[in-house]
Tab-separated table of C-alpha atoms in Angstrom:
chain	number	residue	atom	x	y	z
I	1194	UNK	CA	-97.558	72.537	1.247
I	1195	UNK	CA	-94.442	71.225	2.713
I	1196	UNK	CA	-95.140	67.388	4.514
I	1197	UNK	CA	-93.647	67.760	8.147
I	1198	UNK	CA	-91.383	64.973	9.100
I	1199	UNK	CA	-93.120	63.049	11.937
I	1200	UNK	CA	-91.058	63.520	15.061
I	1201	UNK	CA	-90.406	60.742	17.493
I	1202	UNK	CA	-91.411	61.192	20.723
I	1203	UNK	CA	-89.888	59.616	24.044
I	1204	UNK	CA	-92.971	57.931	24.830
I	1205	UNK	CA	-92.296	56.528	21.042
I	1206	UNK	CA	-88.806	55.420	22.088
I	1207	UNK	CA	-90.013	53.639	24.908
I	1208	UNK	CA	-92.345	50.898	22.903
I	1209	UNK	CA	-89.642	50.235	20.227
I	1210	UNK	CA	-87.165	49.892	23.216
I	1211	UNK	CA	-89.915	47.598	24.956
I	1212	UNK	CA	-90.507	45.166	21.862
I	1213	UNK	CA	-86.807	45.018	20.959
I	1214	UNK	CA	-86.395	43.653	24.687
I	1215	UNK	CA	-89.183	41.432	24.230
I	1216	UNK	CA	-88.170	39.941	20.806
I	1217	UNK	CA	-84.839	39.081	22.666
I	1218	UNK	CA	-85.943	37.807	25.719
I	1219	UNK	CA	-88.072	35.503	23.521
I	1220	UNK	CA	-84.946	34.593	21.399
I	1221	UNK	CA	-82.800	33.286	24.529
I	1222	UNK	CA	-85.733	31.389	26.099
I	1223	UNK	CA	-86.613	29.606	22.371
I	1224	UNK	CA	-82.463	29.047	22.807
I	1225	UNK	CA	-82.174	27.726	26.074
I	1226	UNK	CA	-85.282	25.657	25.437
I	1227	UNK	CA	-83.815	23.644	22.121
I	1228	UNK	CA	-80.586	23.777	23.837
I	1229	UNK	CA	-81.667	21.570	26.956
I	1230	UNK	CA	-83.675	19.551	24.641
I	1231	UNK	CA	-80.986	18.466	22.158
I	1232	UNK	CA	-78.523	17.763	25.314
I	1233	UNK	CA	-80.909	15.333	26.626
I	1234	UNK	CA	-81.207	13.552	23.631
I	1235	UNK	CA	-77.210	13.630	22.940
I	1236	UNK	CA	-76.464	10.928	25.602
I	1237	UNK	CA	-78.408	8.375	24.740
I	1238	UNK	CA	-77.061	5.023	23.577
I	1239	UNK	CA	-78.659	3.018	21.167
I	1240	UNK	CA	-80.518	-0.425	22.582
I	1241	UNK	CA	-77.533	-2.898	23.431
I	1242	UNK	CA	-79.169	-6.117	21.713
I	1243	UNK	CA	-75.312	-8.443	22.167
I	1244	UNK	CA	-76.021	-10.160	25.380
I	1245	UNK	CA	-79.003	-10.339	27.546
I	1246	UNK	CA	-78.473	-6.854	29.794
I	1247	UNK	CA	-78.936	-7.575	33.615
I	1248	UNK	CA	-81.160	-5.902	35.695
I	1249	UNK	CA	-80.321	-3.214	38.518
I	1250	UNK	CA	-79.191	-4.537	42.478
I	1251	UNK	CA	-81.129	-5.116	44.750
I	1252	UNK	CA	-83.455	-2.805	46.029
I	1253	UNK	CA	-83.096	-0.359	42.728
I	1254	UNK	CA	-80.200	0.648	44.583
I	1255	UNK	CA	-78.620	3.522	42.123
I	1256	UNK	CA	-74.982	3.452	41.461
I	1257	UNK	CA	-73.594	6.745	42.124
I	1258	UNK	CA	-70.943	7.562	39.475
I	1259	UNK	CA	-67.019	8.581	40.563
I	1260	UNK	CA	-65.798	11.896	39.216
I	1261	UNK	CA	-62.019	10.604	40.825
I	1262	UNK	CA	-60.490	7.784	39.730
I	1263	UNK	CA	-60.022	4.939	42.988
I	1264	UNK	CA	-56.208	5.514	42.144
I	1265	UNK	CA	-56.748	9.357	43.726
I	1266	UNK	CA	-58.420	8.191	46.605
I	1267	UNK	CA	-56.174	8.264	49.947
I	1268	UNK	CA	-54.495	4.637	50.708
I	1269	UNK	CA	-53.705	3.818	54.508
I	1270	UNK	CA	-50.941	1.786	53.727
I	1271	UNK	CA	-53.272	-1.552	54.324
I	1272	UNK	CA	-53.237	-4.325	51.571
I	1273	UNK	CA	-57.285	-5.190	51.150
I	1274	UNK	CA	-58.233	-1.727	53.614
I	1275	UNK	CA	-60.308	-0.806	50.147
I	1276	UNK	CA	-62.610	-3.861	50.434
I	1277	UNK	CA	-62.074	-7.079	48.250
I	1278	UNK	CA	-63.220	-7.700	44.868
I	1279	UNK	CA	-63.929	-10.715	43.044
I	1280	UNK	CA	-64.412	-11.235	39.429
I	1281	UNK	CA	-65.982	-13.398	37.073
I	1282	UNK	CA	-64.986	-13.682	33.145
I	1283	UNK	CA	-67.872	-15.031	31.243
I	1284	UNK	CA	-68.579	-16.689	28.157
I	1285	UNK	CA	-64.992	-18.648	27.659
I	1286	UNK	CA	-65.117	-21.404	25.001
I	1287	UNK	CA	-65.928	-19.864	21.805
I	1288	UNK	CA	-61.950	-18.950	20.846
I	1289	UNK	CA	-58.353	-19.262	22.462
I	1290	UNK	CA	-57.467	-15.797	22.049
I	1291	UNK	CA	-58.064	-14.530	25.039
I	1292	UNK	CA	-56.175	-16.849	27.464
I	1293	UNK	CA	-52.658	-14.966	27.349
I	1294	UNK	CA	-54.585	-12.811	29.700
I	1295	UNK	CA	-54.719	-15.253	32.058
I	1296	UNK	CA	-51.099	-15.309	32.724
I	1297	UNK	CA	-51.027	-11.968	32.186
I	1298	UNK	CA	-53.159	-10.840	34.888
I	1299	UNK	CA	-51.608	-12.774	37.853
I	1300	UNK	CA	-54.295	-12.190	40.724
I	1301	UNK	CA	-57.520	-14.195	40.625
I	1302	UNK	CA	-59.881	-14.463	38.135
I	1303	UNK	CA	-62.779	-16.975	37.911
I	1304	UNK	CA	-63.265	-18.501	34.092
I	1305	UNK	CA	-66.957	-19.192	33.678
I	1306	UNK	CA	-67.058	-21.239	30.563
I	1307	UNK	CA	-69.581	-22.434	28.073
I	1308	UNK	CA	-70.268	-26.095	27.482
I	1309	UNK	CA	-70.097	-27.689	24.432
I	1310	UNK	CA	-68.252	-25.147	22.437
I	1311	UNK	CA	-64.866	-25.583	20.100
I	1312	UNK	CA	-62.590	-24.405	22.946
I	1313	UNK	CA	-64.764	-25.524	25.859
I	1314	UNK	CA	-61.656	-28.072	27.451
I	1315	UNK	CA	-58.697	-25.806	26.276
I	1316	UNK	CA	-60.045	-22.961	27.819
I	1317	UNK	CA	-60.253	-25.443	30.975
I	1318	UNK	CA	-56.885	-26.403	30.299
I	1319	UNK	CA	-55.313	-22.422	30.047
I	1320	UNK	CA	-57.117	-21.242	33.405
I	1321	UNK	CA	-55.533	-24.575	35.376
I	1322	UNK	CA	-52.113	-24.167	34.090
I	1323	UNK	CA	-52.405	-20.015	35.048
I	1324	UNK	CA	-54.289	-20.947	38.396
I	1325	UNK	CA	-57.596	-19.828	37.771
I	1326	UNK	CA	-60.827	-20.835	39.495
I	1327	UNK	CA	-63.006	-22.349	36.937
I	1328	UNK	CA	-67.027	-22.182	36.463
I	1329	UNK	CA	-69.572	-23.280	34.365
I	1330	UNK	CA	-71.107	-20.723	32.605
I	1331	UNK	CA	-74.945	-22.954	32.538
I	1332	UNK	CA	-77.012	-21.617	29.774
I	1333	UNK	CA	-80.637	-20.717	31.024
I	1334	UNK	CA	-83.511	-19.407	29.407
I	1335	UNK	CA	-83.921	-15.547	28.987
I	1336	UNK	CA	-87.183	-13.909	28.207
I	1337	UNK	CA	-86.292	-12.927	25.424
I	1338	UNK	CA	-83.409	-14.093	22.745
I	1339	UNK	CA	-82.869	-13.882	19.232
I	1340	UNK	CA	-79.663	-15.711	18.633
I	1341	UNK	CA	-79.408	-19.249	17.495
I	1342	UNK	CA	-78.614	-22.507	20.150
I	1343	UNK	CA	-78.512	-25.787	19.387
I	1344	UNK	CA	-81.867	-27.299	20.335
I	1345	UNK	CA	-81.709	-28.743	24.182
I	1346	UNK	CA	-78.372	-26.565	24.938
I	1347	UNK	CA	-80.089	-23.839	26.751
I	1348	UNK	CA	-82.561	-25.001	29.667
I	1349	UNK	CA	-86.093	-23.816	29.309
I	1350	UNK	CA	-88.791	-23.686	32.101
I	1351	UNK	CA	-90.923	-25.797	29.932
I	1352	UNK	CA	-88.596	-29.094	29.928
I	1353	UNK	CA	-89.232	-31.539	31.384
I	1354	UNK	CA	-87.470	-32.899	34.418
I	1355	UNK	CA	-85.919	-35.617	33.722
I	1356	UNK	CA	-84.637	-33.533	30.747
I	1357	UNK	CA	-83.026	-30.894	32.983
I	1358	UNK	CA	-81.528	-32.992	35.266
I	1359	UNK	CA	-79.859	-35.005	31.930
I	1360	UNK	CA	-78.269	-31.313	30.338
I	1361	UNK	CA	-76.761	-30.222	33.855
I	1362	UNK	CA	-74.896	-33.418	34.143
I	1363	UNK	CA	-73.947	-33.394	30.850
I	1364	UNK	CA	-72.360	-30.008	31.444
I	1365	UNK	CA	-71.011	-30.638	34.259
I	1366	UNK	CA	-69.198	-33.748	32.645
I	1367	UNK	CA	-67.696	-31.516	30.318
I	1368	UNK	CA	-65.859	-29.775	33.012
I	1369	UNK	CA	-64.716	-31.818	35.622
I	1370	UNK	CA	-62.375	-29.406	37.245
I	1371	UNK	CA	-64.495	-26.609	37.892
I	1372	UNK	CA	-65.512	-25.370	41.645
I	1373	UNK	CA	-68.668	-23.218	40.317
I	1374	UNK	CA	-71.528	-22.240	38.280
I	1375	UNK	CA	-73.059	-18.967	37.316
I	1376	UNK	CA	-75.728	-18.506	34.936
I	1377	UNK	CA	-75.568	-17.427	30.940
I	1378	UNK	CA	-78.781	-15.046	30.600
I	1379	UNK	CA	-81.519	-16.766	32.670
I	1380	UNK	CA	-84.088	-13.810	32.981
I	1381	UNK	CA	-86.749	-16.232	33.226
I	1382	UNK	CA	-85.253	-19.568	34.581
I	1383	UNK	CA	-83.856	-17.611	37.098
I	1384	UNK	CA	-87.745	-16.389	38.071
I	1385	UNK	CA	-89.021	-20.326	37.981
I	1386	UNK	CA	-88.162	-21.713	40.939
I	1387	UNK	CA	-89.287	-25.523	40.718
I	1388	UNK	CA	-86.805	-25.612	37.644
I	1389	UNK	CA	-83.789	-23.804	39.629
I	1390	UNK	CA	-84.435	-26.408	42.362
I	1391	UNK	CA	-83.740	-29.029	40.319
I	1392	UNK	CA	-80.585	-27.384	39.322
I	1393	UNK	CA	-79.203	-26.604	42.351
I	1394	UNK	CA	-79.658	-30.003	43.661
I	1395	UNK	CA	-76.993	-31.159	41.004
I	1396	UNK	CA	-75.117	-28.397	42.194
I	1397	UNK	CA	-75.174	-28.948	45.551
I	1398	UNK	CA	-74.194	-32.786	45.590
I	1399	UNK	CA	-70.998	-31.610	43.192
I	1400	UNK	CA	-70.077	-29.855	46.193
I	1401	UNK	CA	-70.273	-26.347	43.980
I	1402	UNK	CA	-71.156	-22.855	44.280
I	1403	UNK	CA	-73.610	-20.670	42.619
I	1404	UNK	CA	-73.148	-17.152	41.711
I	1405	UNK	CA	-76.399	-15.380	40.196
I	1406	UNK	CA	-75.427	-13.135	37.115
I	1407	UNK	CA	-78.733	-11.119	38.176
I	1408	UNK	CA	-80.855	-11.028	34.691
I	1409	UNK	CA	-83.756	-11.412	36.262
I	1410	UNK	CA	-86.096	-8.914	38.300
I	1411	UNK	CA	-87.387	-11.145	40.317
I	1412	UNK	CA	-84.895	-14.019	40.925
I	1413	UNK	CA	-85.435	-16.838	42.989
I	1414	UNK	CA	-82.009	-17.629	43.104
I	1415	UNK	CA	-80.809	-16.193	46.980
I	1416	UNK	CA	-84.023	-17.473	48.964
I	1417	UNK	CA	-83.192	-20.610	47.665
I	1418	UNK	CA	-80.024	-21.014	47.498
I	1419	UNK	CA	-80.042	-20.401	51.485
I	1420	UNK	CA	-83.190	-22.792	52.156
I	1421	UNK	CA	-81.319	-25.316	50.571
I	1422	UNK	CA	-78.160	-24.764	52.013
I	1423	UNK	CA	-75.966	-23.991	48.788
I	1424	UNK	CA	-72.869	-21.949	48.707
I	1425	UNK	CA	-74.523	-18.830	46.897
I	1426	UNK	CA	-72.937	-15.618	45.517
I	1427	UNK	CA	-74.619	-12.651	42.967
I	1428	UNK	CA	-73.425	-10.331	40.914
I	1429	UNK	CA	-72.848	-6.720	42.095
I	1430	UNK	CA	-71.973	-4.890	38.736
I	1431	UNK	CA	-71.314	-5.545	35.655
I	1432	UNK	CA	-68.533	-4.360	33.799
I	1433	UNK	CA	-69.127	-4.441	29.885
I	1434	UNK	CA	-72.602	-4.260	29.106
I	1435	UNK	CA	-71.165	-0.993	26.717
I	1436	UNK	CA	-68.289	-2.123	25.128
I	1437	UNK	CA	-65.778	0.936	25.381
I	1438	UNK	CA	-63.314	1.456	27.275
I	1439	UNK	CA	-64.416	4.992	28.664
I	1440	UNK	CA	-68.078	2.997	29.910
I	1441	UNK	CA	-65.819	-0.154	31.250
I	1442	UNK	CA	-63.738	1.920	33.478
I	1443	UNK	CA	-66.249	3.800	34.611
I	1444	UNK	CA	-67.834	0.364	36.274
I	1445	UNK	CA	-64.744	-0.487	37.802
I	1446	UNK	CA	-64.664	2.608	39.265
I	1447	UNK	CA	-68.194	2.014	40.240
I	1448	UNK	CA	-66.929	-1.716	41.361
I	1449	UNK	CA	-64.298	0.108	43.570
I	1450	UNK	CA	-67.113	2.618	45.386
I	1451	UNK	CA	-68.924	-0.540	46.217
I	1452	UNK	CA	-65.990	-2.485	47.525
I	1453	UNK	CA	-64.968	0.226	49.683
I	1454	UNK	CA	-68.593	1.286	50.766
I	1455	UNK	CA	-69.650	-2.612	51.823
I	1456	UNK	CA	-65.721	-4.640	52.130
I	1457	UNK	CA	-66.579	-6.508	49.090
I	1458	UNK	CA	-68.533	-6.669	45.811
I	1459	UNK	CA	-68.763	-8.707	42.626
I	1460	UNK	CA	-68.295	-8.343	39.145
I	1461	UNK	CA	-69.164	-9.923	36.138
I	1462	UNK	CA	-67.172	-9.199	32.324
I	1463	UNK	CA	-66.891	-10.900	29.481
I	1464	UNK	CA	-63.905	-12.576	27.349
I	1465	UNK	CA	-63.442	-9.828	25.056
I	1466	UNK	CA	-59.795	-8.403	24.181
I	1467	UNK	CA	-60.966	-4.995	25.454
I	1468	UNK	CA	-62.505	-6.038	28.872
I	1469	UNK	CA	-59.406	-8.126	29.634
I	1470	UNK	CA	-57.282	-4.991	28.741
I	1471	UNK	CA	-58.621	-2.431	30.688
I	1472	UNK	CA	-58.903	-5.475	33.716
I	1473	UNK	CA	-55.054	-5.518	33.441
I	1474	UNK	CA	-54.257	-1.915	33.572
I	1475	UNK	CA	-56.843	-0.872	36.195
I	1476	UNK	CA	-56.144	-3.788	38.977
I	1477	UNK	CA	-52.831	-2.801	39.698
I	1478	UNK	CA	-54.126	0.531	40.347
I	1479	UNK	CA	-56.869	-0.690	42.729
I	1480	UNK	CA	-54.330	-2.970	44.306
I	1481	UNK	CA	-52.066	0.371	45.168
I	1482	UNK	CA	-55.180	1.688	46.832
I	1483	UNK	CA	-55.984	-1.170	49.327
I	1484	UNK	CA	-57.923	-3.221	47.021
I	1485	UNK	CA	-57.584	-7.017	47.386
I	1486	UNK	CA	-58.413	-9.010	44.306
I	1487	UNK	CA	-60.052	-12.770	46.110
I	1488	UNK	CA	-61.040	-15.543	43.939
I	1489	UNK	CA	-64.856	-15.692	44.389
I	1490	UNK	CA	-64.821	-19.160	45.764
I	1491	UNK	CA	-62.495	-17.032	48.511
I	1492	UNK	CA	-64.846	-14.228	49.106
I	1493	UNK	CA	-68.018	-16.321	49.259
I	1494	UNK	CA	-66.409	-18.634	52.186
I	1495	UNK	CA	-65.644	-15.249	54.039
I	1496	UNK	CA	-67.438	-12.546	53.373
């Protein structure tokens, strides 16, 4: 007997057609599914562990990135119609390489420098001959830190104070010429307000000014600075937390928004050849769009 082919029928046809749909249909959701996973993974930095990272404005407020460069943006022909912008350098001291910038860069710049250091005084020296507003940079306890400081150099909640009292003036000896202070980490001094009384107090009789770098979530640095009566300034963004230049521009950019949103905002960087670099290029570029660089001292008396 012959074996008869079997013969395929269109009702056949139709389930192959219907699994072969299937078995794709699977195959691009499976694809789309690794695909969004592996994206959201891609653009995630590594923890940043260099200098204690400051927390977000006030309010949570969320910075809205800029897809345009300020230097796009329409420019009435008004120097400062952009909004003015002040900014602070931190962590000077440590080297001299740096300072070329500050005759580089001609508009303002605040130097906000660390006591005690190798360059502390020359660094003093540099910003004075190039005009620049100088700070102390006062080192504060942080919640949490890992790198090495001589023992007393960095103000802890737990001192004493007498104790207190004897490292501010010490540090404020060391630089006689300056017109500020901000703070160097501080997430919690900043939160211990019988300790930042007793600082401010020194502050306040040197006729100074106090800018908070904003470490700490729950500062108690604004209430009282005004319910003592202190000159008092905080940080709006920061520029180099991620040290590219890509991630730097993009917070002046940022710095900019604000600026122009509010007529003023405040930034904090720190002496690093790349910061300084990108500072130079980009302010002339801000300045051609109505930006007007103040000293801080400057925008603090008028904002």
């Amino acid at each position: 007997m012959v074996k008869r082919k079997k013969i395929t029928t269109s009702k056949d046809d139709s389930k192959v057609a219907a699994i072969v749909l299937g078995v794709f249909a699977a195959a691009i959701i499976l694809f789309f599914m690794f695909s969004k996973g592996h994206e959201s993974h891609k653009g995630k930095a590594p923890p940043h562990e260099a200098i204690e990272v400051p927390v977000s404005n006030e309010n949570n407020e969320r910075e809205r990135p800029i897809s345009v460069h300020p230097a796009a943006q329409p420019f009435n022909g008004i120097p400062g119609s952009g909004g003015k912008i002040a900014i602070i350098i931190d962590d000077w001291g440590q080297t001299m390489a740096n300072c070329k910038y500050l005759k580089e860069i001609p508009e303002p710049l605040a130097v906000s420098i660390l006591p005690g250091l190798r360059h502390t005084k020359d660094i003093a020296d540099c910003a004075h001959v190039n005009h620049k507003l100088t700070m102390l940079h006062l080192p504060l306890e942080a919640l949490h830190n890992y790198d090495f400081y001589p023992p007393d150099y960095i103000i802890k909640t737990a001192m004493k104070p007498a104790l207190v009292s004897k490292i501010v003036d010490e540090d404020l000896a060391q630089l006689p010429s300056i017109e500020g202070v901000n703070n160097h980490m501080g997430s919690k001094a900043t939160e211990d307000k019988s300790l930042m009384k007793i600082i401010f107090k020194k502050i306040k009789k040197k006729g100074l000014f106090f800018v908070d770098s904003m470490t700490a979530h729950n500062t108690v640095c604004a209430a009282l600075a005004d319910e003592m009566g202190l000159a008092f300034g905080k940080r709006d963004v920061f520029l180099d937390n991620v040290n590219t230049r890509e991630a730097i521009t993009k917070q002046i950019m940022i710095l900019a928004q604000k600026a122009r949103r509010r007529g003023y905002a405040v930034a904090i960087g720190h002496d690093r050849h790349l910061t300084m670099q990108v500072l130079k290029e980009e302010i002339s570029l801000l300045e051609h769009q109505g930006f007007e660089f103040v000293s801080i001292k400057e925008l603090l008396r008028n904002k």
